[in-house]
PDB file of C-alpha atoms and ligand atoms in Angstrom:
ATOM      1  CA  UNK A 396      22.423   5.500  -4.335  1.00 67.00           C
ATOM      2  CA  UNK A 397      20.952   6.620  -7.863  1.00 88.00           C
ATOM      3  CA  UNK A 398      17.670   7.311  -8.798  1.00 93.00           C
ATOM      4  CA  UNK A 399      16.715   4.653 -10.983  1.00 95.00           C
ATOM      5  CA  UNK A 400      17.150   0.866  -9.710  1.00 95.00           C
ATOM      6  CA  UNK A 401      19.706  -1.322 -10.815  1.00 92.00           C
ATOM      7  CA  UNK A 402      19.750  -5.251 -11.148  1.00 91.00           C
ATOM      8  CA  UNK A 403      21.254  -5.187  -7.583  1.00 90.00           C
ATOM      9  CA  UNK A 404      19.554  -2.378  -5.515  1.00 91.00           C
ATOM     10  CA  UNK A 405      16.702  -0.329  -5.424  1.00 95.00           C
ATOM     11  CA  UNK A 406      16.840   3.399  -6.677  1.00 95.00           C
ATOM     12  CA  UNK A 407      15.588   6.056  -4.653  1.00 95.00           C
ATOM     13  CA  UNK A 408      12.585   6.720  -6.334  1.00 97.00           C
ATOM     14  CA  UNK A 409      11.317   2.711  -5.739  1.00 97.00           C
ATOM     15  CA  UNK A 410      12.442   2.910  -2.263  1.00 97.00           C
ATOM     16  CA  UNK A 411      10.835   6.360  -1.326  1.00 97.00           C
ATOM     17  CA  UNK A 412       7.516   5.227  -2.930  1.00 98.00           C
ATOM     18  CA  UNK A 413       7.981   1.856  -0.739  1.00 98.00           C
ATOM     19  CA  UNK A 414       8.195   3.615   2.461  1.00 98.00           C
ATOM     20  CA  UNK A 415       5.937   6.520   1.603  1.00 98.00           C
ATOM     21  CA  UNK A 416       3.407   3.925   1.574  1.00 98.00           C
ATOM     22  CA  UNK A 417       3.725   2.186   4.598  1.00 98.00           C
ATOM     23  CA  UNK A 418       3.565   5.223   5.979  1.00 98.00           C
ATOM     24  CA  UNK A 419       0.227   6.659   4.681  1.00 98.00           C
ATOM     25  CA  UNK A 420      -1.187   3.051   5.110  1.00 98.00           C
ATOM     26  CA  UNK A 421      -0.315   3.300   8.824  1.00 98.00           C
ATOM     27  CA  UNK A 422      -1.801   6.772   8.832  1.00 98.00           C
ATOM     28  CA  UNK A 423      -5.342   5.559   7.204  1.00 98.00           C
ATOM     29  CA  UNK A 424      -5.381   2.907  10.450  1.00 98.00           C
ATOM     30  CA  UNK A 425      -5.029   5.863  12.582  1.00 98.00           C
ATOM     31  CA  UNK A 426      -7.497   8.336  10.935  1.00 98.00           C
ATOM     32  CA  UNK A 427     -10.210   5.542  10.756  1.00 98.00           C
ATOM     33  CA  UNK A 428     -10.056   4.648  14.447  1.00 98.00           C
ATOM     34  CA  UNK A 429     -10.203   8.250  15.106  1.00 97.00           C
ATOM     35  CA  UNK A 430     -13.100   8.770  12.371  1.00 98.00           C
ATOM     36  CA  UNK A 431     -14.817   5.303  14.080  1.00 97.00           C
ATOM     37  CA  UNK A 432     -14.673   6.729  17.755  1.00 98.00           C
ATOM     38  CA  UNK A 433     -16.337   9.973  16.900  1.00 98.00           C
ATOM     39  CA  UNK A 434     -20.197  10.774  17.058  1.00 98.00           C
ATOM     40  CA  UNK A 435     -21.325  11.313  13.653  1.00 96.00           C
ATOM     41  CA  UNK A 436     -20.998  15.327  12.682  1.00 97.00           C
ATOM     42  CA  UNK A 437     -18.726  17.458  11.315  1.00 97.00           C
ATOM     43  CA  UNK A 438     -15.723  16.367  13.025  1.00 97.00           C
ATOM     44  CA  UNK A 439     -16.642  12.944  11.724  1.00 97.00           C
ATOM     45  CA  UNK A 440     -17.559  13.743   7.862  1.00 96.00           C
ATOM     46  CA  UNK A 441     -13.707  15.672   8.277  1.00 97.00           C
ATOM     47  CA  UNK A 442     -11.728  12.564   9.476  1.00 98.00           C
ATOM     48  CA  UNK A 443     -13.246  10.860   6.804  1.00 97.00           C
ATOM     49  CA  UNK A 444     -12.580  13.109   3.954  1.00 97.00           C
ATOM     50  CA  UNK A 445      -8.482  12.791   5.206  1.00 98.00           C
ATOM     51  CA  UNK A 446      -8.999   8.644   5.230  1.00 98.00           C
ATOM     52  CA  UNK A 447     -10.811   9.363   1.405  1.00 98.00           C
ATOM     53  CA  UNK A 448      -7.829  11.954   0.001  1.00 98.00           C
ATOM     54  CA  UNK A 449      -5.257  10.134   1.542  1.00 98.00           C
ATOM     55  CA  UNK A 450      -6.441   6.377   0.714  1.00 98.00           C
ATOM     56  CA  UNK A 451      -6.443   7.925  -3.007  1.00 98.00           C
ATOM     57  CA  UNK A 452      -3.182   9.237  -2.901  1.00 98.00           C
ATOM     58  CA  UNK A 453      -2.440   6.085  -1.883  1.00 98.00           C
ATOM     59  CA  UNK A 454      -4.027   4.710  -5.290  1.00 98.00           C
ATOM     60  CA  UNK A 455      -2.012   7.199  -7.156  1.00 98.00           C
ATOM     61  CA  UNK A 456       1.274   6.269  -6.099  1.00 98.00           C
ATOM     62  CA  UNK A 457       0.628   2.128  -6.338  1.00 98.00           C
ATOM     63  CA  UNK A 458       0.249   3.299 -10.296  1.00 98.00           C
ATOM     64  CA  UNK A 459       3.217   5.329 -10.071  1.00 98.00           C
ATOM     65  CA  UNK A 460       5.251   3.055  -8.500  1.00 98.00           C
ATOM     66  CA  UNK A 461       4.031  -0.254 -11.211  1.00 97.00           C
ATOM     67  CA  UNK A 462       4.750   1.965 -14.065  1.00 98.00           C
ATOM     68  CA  UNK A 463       8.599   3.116 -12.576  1.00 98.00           C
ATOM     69  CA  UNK A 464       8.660  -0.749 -11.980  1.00 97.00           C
ATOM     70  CA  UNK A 465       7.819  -1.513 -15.611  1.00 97.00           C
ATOM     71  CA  UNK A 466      10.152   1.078 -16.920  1.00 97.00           C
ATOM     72  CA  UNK A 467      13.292  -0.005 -14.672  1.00 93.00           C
ATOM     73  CA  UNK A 468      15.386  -3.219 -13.357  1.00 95.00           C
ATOM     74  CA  UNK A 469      14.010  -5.294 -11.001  1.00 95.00           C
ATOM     75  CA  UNK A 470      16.424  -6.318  -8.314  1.00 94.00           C
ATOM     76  CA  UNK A 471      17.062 -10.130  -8.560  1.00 92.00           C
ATOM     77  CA  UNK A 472      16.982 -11.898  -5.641  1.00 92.00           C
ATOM     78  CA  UNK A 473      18.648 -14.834  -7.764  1.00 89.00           C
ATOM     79  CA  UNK A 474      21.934 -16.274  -6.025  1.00 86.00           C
ATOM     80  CA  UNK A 475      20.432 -14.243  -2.870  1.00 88.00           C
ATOM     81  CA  UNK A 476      17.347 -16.191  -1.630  1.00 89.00           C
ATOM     82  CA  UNK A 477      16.565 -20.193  -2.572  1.00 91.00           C
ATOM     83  CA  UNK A 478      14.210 -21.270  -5.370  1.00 94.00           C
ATOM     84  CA  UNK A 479      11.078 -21.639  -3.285  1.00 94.00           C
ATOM     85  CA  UNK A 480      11.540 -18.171  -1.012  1.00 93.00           C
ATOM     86  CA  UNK A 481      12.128 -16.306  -4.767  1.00 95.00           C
ATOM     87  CA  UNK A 482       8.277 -18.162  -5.459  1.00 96.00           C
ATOM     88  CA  UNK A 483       7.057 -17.339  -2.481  1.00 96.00           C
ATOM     89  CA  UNK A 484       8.192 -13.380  -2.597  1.00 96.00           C
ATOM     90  CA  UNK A 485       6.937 -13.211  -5.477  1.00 96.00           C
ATOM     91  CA  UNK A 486       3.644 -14.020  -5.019  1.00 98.00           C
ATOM     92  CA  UNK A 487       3.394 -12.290  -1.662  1.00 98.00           C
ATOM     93  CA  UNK A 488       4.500  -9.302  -3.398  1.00 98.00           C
ATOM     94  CA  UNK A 489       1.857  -9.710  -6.082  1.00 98.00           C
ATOM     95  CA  UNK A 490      -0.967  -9.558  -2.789  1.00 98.00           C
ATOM     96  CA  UNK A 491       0.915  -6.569  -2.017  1.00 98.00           C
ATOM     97  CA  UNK A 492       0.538  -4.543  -4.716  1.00 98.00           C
ATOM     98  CA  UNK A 493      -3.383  -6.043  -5.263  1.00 98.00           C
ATOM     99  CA  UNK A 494      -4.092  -5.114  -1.701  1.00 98.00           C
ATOM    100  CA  UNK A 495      -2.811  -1.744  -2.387  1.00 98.00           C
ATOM    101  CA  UNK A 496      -5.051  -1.506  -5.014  1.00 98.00           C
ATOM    102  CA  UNK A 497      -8.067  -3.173  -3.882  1.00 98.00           C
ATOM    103  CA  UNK A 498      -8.358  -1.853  -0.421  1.00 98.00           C
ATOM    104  CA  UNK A 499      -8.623   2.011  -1.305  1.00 98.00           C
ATOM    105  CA  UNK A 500     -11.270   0.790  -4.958  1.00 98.00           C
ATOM    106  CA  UNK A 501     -13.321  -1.075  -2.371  1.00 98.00           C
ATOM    107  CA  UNK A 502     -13.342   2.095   0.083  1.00 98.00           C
ATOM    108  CA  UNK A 503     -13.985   4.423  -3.078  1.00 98.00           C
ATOM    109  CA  UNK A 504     -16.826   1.853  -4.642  1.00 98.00           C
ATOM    110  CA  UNK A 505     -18.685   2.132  -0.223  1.00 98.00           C
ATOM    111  CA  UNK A 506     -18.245   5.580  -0.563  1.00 98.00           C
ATOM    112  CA  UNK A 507     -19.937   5.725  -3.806  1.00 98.00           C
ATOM    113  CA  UNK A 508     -22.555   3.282  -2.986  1.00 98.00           C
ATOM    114  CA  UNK A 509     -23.239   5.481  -0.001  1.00 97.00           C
ATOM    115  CA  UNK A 510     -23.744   7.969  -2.309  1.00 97.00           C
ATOM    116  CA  UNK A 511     -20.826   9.990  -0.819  1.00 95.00           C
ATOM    117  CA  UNK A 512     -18.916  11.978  -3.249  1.00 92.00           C
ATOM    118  CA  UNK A 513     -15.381  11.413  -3.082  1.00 97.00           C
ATOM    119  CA  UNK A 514     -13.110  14.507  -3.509  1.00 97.00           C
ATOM    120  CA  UNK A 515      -9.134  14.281  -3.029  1.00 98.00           C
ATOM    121  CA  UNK A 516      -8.446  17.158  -0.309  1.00 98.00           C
ATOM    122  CA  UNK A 517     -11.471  19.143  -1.746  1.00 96.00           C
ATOM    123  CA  UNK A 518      -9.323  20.048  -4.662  1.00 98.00           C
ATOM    124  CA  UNK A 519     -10.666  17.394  -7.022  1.00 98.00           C
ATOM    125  CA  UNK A 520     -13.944  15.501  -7.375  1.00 97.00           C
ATOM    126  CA  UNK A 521     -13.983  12.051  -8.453  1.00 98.00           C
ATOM    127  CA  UNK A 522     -16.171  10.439 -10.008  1.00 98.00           C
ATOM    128  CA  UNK A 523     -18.753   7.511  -8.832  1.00 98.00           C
ATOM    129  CA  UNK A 524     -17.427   4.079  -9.451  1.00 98.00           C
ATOM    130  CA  UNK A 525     -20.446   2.699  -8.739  1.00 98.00           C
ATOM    131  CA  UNK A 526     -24.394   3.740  -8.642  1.00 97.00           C
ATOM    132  CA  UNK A 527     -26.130   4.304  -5.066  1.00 98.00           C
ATOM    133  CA  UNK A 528     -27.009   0.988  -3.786  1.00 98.00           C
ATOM    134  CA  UNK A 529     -27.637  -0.118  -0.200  1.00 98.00           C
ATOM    135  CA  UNK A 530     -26.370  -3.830  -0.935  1.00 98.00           C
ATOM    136  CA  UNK A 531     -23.391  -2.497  -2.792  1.00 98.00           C
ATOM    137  CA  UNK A 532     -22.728  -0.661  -0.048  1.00 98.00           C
ATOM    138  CA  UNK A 533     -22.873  -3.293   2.397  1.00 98.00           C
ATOM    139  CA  UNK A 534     -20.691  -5.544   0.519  1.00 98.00           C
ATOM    140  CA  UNK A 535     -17.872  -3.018   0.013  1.00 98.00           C
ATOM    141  CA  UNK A 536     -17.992  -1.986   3.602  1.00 98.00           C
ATOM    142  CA  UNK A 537     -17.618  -5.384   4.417  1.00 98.00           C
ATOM    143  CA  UNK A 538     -14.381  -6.189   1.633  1.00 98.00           C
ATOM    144  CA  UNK A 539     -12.884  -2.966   2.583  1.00 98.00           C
ATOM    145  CA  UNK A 540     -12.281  -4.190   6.243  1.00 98.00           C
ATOM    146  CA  UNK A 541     -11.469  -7.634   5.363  1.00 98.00           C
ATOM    147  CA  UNK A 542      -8.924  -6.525   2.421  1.00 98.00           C
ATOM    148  CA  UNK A 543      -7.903  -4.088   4.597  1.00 98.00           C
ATOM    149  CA  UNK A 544      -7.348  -7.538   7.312  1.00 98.00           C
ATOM    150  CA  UNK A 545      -5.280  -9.202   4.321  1.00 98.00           C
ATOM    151  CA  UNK A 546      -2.990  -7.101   4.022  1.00 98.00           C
ATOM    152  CA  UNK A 547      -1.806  -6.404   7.729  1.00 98.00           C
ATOM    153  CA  UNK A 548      -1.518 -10.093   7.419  1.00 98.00           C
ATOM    154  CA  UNK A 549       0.387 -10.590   4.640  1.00 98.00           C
ATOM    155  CA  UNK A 550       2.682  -7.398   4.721  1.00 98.00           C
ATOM    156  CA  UNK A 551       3.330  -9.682   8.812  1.00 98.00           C
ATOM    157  CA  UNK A 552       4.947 -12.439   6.845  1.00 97.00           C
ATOM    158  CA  UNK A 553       6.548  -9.696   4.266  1.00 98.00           C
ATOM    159  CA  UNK A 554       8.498  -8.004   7.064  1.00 98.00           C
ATOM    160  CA  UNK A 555       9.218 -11.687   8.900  1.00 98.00           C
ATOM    161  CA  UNK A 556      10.791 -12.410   5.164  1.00 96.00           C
ATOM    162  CA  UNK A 557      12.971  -9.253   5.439  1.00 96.00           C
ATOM    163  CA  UNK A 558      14.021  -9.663   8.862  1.00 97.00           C
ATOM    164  CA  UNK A 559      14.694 -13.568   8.166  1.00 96.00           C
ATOM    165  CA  UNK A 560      16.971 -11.943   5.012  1.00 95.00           C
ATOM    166  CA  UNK A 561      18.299  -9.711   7.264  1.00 95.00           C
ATOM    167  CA  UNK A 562      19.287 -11.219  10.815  1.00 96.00           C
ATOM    168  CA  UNK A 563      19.277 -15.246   9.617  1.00 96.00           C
ATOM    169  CA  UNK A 564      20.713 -15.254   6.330  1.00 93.00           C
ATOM    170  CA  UNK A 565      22.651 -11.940   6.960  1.00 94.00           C
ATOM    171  CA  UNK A 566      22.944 -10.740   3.082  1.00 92.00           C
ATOM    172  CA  UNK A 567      21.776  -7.223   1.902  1.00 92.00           C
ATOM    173  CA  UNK A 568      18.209  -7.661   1.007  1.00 94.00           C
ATOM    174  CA  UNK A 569      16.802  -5.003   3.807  1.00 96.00           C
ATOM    175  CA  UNK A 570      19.546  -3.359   3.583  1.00 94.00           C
ATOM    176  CA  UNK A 571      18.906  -2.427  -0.510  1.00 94.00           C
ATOM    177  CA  UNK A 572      15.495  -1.272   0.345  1.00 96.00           C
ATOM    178  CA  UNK A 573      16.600   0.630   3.323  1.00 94.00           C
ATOM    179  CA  UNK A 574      16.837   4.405   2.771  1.00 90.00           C
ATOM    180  CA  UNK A 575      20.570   4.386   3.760  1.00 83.00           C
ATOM    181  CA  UNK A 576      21.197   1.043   3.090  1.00 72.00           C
ATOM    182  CA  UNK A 577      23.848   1.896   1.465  1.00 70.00           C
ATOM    183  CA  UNK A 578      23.805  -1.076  -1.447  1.00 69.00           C
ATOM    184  CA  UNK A 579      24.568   0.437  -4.737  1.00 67.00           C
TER     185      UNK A 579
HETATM  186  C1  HEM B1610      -4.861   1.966   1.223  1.00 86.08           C
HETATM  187  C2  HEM B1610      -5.828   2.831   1.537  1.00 86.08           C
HETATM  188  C3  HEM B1610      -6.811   2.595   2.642  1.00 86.08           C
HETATM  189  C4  HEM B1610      -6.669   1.917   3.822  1.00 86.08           C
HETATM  190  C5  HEM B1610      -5.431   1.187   4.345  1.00 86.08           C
HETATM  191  C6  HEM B1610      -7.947   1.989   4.522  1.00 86.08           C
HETATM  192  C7  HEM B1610      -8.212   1.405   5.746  1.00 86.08           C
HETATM  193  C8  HEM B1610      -9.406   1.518   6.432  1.00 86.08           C
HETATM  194  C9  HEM B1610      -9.679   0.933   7.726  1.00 86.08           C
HETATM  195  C10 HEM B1610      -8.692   0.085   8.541  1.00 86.08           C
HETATM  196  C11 HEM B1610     -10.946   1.260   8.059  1.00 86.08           C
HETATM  197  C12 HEM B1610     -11.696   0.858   9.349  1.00 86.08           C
HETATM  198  C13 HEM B1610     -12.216  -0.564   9.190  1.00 86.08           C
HETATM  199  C14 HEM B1610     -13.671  -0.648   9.001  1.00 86.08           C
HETATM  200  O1  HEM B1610     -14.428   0.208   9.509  1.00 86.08           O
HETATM  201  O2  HEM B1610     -14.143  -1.614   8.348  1.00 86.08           O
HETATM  202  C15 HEM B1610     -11.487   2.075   7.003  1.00 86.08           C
HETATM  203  C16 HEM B1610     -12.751   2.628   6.994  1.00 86.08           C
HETATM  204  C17 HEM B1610     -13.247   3.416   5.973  1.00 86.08           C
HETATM  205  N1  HEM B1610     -12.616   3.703   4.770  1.00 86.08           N
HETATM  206 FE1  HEM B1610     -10.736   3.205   4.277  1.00 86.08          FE
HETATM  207  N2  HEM B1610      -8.812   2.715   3.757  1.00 86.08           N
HETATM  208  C18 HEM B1610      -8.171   3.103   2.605  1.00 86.08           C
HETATM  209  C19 HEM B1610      -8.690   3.841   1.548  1.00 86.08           C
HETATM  210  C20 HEM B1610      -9.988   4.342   1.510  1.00 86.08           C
HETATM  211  C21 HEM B1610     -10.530   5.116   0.408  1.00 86.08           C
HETATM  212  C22 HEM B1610      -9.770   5.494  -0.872  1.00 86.08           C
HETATM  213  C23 HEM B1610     -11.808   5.436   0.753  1.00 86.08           C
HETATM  214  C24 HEM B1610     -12.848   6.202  -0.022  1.00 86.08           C
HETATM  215  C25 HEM B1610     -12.596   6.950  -1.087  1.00 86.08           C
HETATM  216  C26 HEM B1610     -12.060   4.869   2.075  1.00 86.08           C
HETATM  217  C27 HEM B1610     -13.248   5.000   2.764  1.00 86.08           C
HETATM  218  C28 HEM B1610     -13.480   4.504   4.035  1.00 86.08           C
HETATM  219  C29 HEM B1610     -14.701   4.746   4.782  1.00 86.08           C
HETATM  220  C30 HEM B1610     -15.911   5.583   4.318  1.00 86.08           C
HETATM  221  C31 HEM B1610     -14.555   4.070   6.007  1.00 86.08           C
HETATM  222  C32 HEM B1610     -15.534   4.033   7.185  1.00 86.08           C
HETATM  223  C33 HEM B1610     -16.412   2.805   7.083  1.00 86.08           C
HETATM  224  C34 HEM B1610     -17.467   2.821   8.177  1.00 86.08           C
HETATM  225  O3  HEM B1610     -18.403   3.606   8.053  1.00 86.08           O
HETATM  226  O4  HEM B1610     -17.341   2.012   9.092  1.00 86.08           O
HETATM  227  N3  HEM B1610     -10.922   4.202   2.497  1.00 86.08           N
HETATM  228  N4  HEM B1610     -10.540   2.195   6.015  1.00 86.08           N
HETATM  229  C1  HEM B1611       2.109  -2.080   4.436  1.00 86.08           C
HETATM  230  C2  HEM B1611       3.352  -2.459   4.447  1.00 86.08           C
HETATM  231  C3  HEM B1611       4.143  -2.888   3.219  1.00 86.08           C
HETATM  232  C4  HEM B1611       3.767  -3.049   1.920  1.00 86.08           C
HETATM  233  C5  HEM B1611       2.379  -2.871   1.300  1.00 86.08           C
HETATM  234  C6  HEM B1611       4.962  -3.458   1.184  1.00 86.08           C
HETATM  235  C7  HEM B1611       4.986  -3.752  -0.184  1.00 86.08           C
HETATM  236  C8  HEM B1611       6.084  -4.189  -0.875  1.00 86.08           C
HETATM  237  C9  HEM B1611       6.091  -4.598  -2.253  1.00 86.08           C
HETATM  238  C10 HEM B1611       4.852  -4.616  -3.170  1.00 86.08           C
HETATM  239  C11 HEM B1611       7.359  -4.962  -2.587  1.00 86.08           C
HETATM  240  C12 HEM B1611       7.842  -5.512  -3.935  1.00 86.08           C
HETATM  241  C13 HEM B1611       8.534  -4.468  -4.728  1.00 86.08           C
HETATM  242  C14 HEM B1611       8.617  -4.844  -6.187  1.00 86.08           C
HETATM  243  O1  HEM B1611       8.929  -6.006  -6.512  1.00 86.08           O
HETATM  244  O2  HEM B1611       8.325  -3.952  -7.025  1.00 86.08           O
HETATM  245  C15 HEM B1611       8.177  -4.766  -1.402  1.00 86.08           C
HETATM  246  C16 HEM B1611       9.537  -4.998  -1.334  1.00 86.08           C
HETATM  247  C17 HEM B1611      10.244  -4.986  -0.166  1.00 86.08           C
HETATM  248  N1  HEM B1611       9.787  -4.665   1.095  1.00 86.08           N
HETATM  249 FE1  HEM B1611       7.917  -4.078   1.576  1.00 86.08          FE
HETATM  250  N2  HEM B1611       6.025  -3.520   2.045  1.00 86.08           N
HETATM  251  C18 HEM B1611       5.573  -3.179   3.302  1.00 86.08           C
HETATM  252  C19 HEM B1611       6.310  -3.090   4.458  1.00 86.08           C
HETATM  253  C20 HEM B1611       7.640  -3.432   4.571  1.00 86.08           C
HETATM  254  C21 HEM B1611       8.433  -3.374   5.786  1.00 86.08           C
HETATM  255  C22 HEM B1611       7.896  -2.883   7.145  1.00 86.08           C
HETATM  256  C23 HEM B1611       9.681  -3.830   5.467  1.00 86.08           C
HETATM  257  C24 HEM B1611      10.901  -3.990   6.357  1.00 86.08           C
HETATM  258  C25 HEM B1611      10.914  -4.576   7.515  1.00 86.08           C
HETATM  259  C26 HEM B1611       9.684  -4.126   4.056  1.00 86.08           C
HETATM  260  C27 HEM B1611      10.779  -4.586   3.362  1.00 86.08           C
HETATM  261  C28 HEM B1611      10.818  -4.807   1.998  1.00 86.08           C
HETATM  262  C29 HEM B1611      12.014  -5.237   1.286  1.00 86.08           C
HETATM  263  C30 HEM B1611      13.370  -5.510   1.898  1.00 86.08           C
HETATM  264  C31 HEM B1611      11.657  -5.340  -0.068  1.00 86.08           C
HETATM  265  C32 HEM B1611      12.573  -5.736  -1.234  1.00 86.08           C
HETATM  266  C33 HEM B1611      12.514  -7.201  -1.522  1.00 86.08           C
HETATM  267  C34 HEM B1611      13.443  -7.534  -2.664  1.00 86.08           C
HETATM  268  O3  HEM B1611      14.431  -6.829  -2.894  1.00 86.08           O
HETATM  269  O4  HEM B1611      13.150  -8.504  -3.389  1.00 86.08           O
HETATM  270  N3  HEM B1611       8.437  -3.882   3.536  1.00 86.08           N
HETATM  271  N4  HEM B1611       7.375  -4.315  -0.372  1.00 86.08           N
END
């Protein structure tokens, strides 16, 4: 496995910021339903701030990880999948990465609107995207959830794609983004 990807596998710097994702995204789910089933107070305002610092970290590494991909090989899936899957990967990996980034914007534009102050684990204050504004506010709760709806649905037919790679067409497309996948 090296660091940096090759024209056949991912290195391990793409595949850790893949799955590093997934994970945190998974986590935000978690810490809002916890945030949503409290009474509003402290413990509240606290579950939020962890949704807010972690849905920016979030931002952070969706940079990082376009600018490694910029500055590296992209995998081909050419000889590996048929014309129209390598179209259709494509372009539900280019809703990936704008879900990535449009779910935690929208989330830091409500909390703005609110006017919340967003802060990234106390240790750094952002600044307001936008300025207080009930309707703004509104409108980004509202795309936050739905964006947020998006992409559960199309990271579904992402991970049907890499199982139908995997178990159907049996070649080593999971397997290169696996952490142990062992393709070189
Ligand atoms: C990829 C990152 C993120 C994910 C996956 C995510 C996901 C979610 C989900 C599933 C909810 C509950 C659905 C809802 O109430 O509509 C939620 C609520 C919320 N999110 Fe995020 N979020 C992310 C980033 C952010 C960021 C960066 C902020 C602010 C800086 C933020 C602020 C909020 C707030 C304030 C709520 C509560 C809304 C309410 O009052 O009902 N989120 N988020
Ligand atoms: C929230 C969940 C997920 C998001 C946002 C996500 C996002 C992405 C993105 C944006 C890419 C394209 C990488 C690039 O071209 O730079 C990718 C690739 C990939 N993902 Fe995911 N992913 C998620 C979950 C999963 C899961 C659960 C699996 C496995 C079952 C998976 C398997 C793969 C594989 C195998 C590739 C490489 C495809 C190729 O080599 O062409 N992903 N993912």
């Amino acid at each position: 496995m090296t660091f940096r990807n090759t024209t056949r596998a991912w290195g391990t710097l793409s595949k850790s910021l893949h799955w590093l994702i997934v994970l945190l995204i998974i986590n935000q789910w978690f810490i809002a339903s916890r945030a949503d089933a409290l009474p509003l107070g402290p413990a509240k305002i606290a579950a939020l701030g962890w949704h807010k610092s972690f849905g920016i970290t979030i931002l952070a590494l969706a940079i990082i990880r376009l600018v490694w991909r910029w500055l590296n090989p992209v995998p081909s899936l050419a000889g590996v999948a048929k014309a129209w899957e390598r179209v259709l990967a494509g372009f539900s990996h280019f809703l990936l990465y704008a879900l990535i980034f449009a779910v935690p914007l929208s989330g830091w534009m409500m909390s703005s609107a609110r006017n919340f102050p967003v802060s990234w684990f106390n240790a750094v204050q952002l600044p307001d995207l936008v300025k207080p504004d009930r309707g703004t506010y509104e409108l980004m709760h509202d795309a936050h959830g739905l964006l947020f709806a998006a992409l559960v649905c199309v990271a579904l037919l992402h991970v049907l794609g890499a199982l139908k790679h995997h178990f159907i067409d049996r070649n080593d497309v999971l397997k290169r983004m696996l952490p142990f996948g062992g393709v070189k």
